Coordinates of C-alpha atoms in Angstrom, one line a residue:
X733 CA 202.2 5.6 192.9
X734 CA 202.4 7.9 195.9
X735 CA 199.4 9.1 197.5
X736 CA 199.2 12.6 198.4
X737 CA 197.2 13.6 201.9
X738 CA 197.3 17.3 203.6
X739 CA 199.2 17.8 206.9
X740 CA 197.2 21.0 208.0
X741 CA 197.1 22.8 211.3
X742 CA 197.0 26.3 212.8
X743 CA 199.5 26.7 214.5
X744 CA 200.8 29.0 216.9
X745 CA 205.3 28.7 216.6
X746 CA 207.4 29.8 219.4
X747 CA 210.6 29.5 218.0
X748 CA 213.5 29.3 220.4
X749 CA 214.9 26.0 222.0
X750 CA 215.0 22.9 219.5
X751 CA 211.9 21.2 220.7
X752 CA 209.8 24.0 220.3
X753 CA 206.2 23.7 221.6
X754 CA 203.7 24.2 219.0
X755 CA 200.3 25.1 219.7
X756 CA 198.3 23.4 216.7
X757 CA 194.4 22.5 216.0
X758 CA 193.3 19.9 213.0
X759 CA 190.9 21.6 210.3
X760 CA 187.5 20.3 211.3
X761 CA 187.7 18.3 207.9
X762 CA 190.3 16.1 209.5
X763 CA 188.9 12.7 209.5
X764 CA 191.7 11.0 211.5
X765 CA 195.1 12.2 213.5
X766 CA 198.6 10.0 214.2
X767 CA 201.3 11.5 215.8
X768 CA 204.7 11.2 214.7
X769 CA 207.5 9.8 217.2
X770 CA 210.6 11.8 215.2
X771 CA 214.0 12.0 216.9
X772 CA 215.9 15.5 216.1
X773 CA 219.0 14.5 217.2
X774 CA 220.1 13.1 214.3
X775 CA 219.1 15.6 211.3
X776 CA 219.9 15.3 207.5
X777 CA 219.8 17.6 205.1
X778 CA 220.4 18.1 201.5
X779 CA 219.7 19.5 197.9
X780 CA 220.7 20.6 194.8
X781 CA 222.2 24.1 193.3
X782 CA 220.2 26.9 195.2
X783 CA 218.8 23.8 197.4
X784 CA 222.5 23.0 198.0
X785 CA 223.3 26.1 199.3
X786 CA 220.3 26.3 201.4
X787 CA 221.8 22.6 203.2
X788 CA 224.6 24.5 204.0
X789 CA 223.6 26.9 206.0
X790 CA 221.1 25.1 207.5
X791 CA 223.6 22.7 208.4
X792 CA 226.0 25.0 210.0
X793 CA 223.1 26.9 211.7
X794 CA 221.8 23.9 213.4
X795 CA 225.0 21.7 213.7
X796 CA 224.0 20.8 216.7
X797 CA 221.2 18.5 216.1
X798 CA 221.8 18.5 212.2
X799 CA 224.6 15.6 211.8
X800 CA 224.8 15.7 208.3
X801 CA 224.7 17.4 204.7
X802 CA 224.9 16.2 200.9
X803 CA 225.5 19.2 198.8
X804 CA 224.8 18.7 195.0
X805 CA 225.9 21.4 192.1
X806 CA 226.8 24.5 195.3
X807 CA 229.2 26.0 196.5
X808 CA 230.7 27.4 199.8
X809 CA 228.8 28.9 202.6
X810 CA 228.5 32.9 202.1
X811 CA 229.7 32.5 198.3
X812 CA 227.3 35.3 197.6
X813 CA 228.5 37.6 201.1
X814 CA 225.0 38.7 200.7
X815 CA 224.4 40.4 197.5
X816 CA 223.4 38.9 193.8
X817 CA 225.9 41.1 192.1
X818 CA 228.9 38.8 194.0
X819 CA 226.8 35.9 194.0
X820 CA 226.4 35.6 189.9
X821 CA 230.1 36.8 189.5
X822 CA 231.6 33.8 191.8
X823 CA 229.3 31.1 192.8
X824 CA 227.6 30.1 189.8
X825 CA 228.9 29.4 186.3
X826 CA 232.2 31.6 186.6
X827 CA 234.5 32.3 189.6
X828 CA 235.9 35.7 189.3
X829 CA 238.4 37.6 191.5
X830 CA 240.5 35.5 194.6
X831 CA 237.9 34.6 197.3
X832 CA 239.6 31.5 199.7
X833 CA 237.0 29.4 200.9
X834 CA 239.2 30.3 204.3
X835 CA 238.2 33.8 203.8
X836 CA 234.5 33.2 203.5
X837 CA 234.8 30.5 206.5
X838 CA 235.2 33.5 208.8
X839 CA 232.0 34.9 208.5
X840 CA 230.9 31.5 210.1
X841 CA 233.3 32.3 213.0
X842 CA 231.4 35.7 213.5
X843 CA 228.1 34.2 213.4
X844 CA 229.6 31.7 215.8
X845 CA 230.7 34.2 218.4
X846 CA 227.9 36.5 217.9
X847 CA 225.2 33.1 218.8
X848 CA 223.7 33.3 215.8
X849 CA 225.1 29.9 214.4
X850 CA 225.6 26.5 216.4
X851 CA 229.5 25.8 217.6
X852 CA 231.5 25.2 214.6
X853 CA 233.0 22.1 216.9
X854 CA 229.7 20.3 216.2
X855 CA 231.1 19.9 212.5
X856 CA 234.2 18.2 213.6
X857 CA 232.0 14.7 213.3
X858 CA 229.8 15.8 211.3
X859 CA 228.9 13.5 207.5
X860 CA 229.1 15.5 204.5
X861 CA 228.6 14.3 201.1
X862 CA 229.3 16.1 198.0
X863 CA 228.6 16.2 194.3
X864 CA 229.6 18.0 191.0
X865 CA 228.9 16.7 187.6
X866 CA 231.7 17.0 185.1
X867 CA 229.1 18.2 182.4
X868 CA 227.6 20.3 184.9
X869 CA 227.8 24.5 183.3
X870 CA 225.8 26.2 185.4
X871 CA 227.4 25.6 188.2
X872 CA 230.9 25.0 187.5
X873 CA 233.7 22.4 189.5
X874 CA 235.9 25.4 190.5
X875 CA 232.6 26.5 192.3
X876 CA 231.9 23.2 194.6
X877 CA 235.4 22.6 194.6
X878 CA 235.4 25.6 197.5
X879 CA 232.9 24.1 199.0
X880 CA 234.5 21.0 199.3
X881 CA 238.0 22.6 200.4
X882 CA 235.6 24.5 203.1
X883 CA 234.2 21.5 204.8
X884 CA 237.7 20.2 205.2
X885 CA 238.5 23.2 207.2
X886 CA 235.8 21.7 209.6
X887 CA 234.7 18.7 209.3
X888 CA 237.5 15.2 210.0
X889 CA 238.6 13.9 206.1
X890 CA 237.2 11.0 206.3
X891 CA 233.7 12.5 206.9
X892 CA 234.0 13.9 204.0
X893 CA 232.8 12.1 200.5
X894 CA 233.2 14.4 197.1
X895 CA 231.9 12.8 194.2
X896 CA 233.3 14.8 191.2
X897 CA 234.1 12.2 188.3
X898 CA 230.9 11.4 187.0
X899 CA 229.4 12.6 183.5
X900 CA 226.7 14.5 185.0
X901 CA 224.6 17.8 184.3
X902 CA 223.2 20.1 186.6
X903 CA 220.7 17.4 187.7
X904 CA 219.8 15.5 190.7
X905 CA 221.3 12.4 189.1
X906 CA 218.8 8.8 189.8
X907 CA 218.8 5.8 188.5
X908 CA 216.1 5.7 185.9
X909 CA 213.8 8.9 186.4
X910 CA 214.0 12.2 184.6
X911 CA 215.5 13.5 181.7
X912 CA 218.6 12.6 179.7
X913 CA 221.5 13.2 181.8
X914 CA 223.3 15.2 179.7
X915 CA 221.2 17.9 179.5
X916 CA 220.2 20.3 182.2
X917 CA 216.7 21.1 181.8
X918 CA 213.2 20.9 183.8
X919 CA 212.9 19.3 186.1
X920 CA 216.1 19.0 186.6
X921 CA 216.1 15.1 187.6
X922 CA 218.4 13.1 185.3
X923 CA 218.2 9.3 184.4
X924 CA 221.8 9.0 184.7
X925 CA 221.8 4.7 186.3
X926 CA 223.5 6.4 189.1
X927 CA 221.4 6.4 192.8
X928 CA 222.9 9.7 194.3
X929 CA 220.1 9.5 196.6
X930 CA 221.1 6.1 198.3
X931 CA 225.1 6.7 197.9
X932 CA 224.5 10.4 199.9
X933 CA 222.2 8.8 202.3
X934 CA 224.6 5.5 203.2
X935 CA 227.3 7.9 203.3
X936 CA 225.1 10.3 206.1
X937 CA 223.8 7.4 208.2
X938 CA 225.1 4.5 208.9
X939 CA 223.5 1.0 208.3
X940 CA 220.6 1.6 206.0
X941 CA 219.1 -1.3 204.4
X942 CA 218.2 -1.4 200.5
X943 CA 215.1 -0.3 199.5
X944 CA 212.1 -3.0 197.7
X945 CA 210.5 -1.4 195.0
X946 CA 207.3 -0.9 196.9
X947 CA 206.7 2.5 198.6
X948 CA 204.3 2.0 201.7
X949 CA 204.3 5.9 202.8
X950 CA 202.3 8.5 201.7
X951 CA 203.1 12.1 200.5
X952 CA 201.5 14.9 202.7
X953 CA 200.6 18.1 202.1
X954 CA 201.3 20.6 204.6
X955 CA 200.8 24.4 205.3
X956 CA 203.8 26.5 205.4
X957 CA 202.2 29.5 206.2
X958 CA 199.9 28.7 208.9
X959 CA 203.1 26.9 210.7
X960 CA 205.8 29.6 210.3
X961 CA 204.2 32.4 210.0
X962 CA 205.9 35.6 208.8
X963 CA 208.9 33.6 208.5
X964 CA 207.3 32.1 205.4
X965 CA 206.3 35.5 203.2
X966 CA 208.8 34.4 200.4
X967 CA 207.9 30.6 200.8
X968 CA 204.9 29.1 198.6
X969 CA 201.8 28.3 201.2
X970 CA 202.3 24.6 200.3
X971 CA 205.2 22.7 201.3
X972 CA 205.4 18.6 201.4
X973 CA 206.4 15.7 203.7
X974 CA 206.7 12.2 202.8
X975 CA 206.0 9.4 205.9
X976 CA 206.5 5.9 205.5
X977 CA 203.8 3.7 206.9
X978 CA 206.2 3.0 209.8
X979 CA 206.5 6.3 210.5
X980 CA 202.7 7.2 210.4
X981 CA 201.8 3.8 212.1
X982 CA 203.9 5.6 215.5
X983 CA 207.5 4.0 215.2
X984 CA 210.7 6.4 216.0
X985 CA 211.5 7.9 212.8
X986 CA 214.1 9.8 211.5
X987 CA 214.0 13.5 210.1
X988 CA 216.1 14.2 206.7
X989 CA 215.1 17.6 204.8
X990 CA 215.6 17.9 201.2
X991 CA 215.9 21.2 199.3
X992 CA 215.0 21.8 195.6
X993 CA 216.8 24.0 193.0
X994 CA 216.2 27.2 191.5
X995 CA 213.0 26.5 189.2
X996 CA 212.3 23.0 190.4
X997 CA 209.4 24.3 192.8
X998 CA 206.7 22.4 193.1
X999 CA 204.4 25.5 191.0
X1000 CA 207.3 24.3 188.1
X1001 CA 207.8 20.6 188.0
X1002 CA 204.7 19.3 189.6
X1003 CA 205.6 16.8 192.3
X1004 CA 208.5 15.7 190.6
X1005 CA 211.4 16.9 192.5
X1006 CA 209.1 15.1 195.8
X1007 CA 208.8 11.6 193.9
X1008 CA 211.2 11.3 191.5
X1009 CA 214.4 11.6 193.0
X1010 CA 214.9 8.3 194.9
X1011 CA 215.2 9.5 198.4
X1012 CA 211.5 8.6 199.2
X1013 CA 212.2 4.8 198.4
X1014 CA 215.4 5.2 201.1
X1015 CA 213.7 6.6 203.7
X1016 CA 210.0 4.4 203.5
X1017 CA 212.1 1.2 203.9
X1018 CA 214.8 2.8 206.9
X1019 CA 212.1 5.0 209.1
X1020 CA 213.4 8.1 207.6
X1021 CA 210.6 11.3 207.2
X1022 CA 211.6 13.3 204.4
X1023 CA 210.4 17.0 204.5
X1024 CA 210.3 19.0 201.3
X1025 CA 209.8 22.2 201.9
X1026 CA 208.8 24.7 198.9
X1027 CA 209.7 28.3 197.3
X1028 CA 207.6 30.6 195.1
X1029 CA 208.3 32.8 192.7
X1030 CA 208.4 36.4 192.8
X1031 CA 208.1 39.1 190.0
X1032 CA 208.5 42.0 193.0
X1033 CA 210.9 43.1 195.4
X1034 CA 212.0 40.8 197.0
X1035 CA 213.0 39.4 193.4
X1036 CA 213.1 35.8 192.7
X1037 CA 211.7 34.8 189.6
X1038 CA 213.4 31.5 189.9
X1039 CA 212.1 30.2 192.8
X1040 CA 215.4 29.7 194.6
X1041 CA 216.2 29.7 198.0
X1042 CA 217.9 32.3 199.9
X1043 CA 221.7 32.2 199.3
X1044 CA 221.9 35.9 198.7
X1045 CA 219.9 37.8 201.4
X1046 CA 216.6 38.5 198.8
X1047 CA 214.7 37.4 201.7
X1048 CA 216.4 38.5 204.9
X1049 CA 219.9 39.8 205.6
X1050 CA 220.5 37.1 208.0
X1051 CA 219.8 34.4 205.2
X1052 CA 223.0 32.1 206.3
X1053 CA 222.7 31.7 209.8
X1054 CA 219.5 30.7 212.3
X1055 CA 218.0 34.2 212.2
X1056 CA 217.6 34.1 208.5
X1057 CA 213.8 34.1 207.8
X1058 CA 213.9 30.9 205.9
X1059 CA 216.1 29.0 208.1
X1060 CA 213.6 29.3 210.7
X1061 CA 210.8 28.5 208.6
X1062 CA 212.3 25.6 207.8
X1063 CA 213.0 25.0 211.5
X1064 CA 209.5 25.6 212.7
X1065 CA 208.4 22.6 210.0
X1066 CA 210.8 20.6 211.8
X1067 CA 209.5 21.5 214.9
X1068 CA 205.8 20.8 213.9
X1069 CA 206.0 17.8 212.5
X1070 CA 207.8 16.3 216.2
X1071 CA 204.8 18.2 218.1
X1072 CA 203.0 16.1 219.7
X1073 CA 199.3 18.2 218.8
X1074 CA 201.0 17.3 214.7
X1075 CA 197.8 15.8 212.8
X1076 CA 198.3 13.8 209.4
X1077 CA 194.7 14.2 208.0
X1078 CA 193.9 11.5 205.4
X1079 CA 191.4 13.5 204.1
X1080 CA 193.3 13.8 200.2
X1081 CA 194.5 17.3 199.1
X1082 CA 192.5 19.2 196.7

């Protein structure tokens, strides 16, 4: 089993350039620091339904040191074009009206001209890896099928993989964790003898090597709110990161960022969507740190009672591109974790 530490600092974020300088100081119950040596050149992302979208657009807001995305149970960037009203009449479990992925493509130009995303050319080479489940409901084929017909608009066809045959639910699909693949239910893992995680992952980067059955890493704790700040208000105050011993023990690491579903927060499923989903065992045996970073629910405005992430604008109006509150949350994470004042306390999380 995994053990879980807490990653805490305050922190002081400048967000800006990519290596952002971070002004961070252990909690005085820190019994030990390491620093991580992480190279952000080479970014992955992914994650599943609202977590898919949320790939996405962080993907095409950092395309420049974000090489690559796998998308499971989403659709195309903007589906929702910023209001829940479009978003649950076209992007979930129905597609209604005549919206070309082409069409919504374009807002990803404006963004582009206005600086607000990287240069779309960045996609060009980009590795993007795709999944829809055949039994999937809630978020129908017709759905990622856009997304799929959108990433060829950018991104060479042989960088692009689309998995779409498979008798699958609306589940992160493993080998042998979670619940019977047929059904879509909490916590929305499915034992389905299929390893998504390691066919997206070979399909991002190239020349991994297959995991033993022994983890070595750890899972951290870290706290979202003291590293991004206001950027965090509709995140929980508890995100995670998982760091192989490798990584911890100061060898150059990789950075992939994985992004749950609507109700598959970590206040819903535990740390099952963190463990259980077979990316952990890829990364702790190829130098990859895996950051999962973590909703909340919210009863008030702004309304999310299913913990999602931002794919309609609940949380800022700029939710698809790099001035989107979440995005740079999710950035300044990044960021942290490369600092060089980052501290992995081993005292263990309460």
């Amino acid at each position: 089993m995994t053990k879980r530490n807490r990653l805490s600092a305050a922190c002081v974020v400048a967000l800006g350039a990519l290596f952002t300088t971070n002004v961070c100081t252990a909690d005085s119950h820190d019994e030990s620091k390491m620093a991580l040596n992480l190279n952000l050149t080479n970014v992955t992302v992914s994650g599943l339904s609202s977590g898919g979208y949320m790939a996405t657009q962080f993907h095409i807001a950092h395309s420049d040191w974000v090489k690559g995305a796998g998308v499971l149970a989403a659709g195309p960037y903007f589906c929702a074009k910023g209001d829940i009203t479009t978003a649950l009449a076209q992007c979930v479990n129905k597609v209604e009206g005549d919206t070309s992925a082409t069409e919504l493509a374009q807002t990803a130009k404006k963004y582009e001209e206005q600086g607000k995303i990287a240069s779309l050319d960045n996609l060009k080479n980009a590795k993007v890896w795709l999944f829809h489940g055949t039994q999937d409901n809630r978020v129908i084929g017709d759905v990622s099928d856009k997304l799929h017909e959108q990433y060829l608009t950018w991104t060479d066809t042989q960088n692009v993989k689309y998995i779409n045959d498979k008798p699958i639910a609306h589940v992160f699909p493993t080998q042998n964790n979670g619940v019977n693949c047929m059904k879509s239910e909490s916590p929305f893992i499915g034992n389905c003898d299929y390893d998504a995680a390691g066919d997206m992952l070979n399909h991002l980067i190239d020349g991994l090597k297959t995991p033993d059955d022994a983890l070595s890493g750890t899972v951290h704790s870290l706290d979202q709110q003291a590293i991004a700040g206001d950027s965090a208000k509709t995140l929980a105050s508890e995100g995670f990161v998982y760091v192989p011993a490798s990584c911890a023990e100061g060898d150059e690491c990789r950075v992939h960022i994985s992004f749950h579903g609507c109700n598959q927060y970590a206040e819903t499923v535990g740390d099952a969507y963190v463990t259980q989903t077979g990316i952990n065992e890829w990364a702790d045996d190829n130098a990859i740190v895996v950051l999962y970073p973590q909703t909340k629910k919210s009863l008030f405005m702004p309304l999310n009672p299913q913990g999602c992430w931002d794919w309609w604008g609940y949380a800022s109006p700029d939710y698809a591109n790099r001035e989107g509150s979440q995005v740079k949350a999710v950035t300044s994470m990044v960021h942290y974790l490369a600092s060089d004042s980052a501290a992995l306390s081993h005292k263990k999380a309460n």
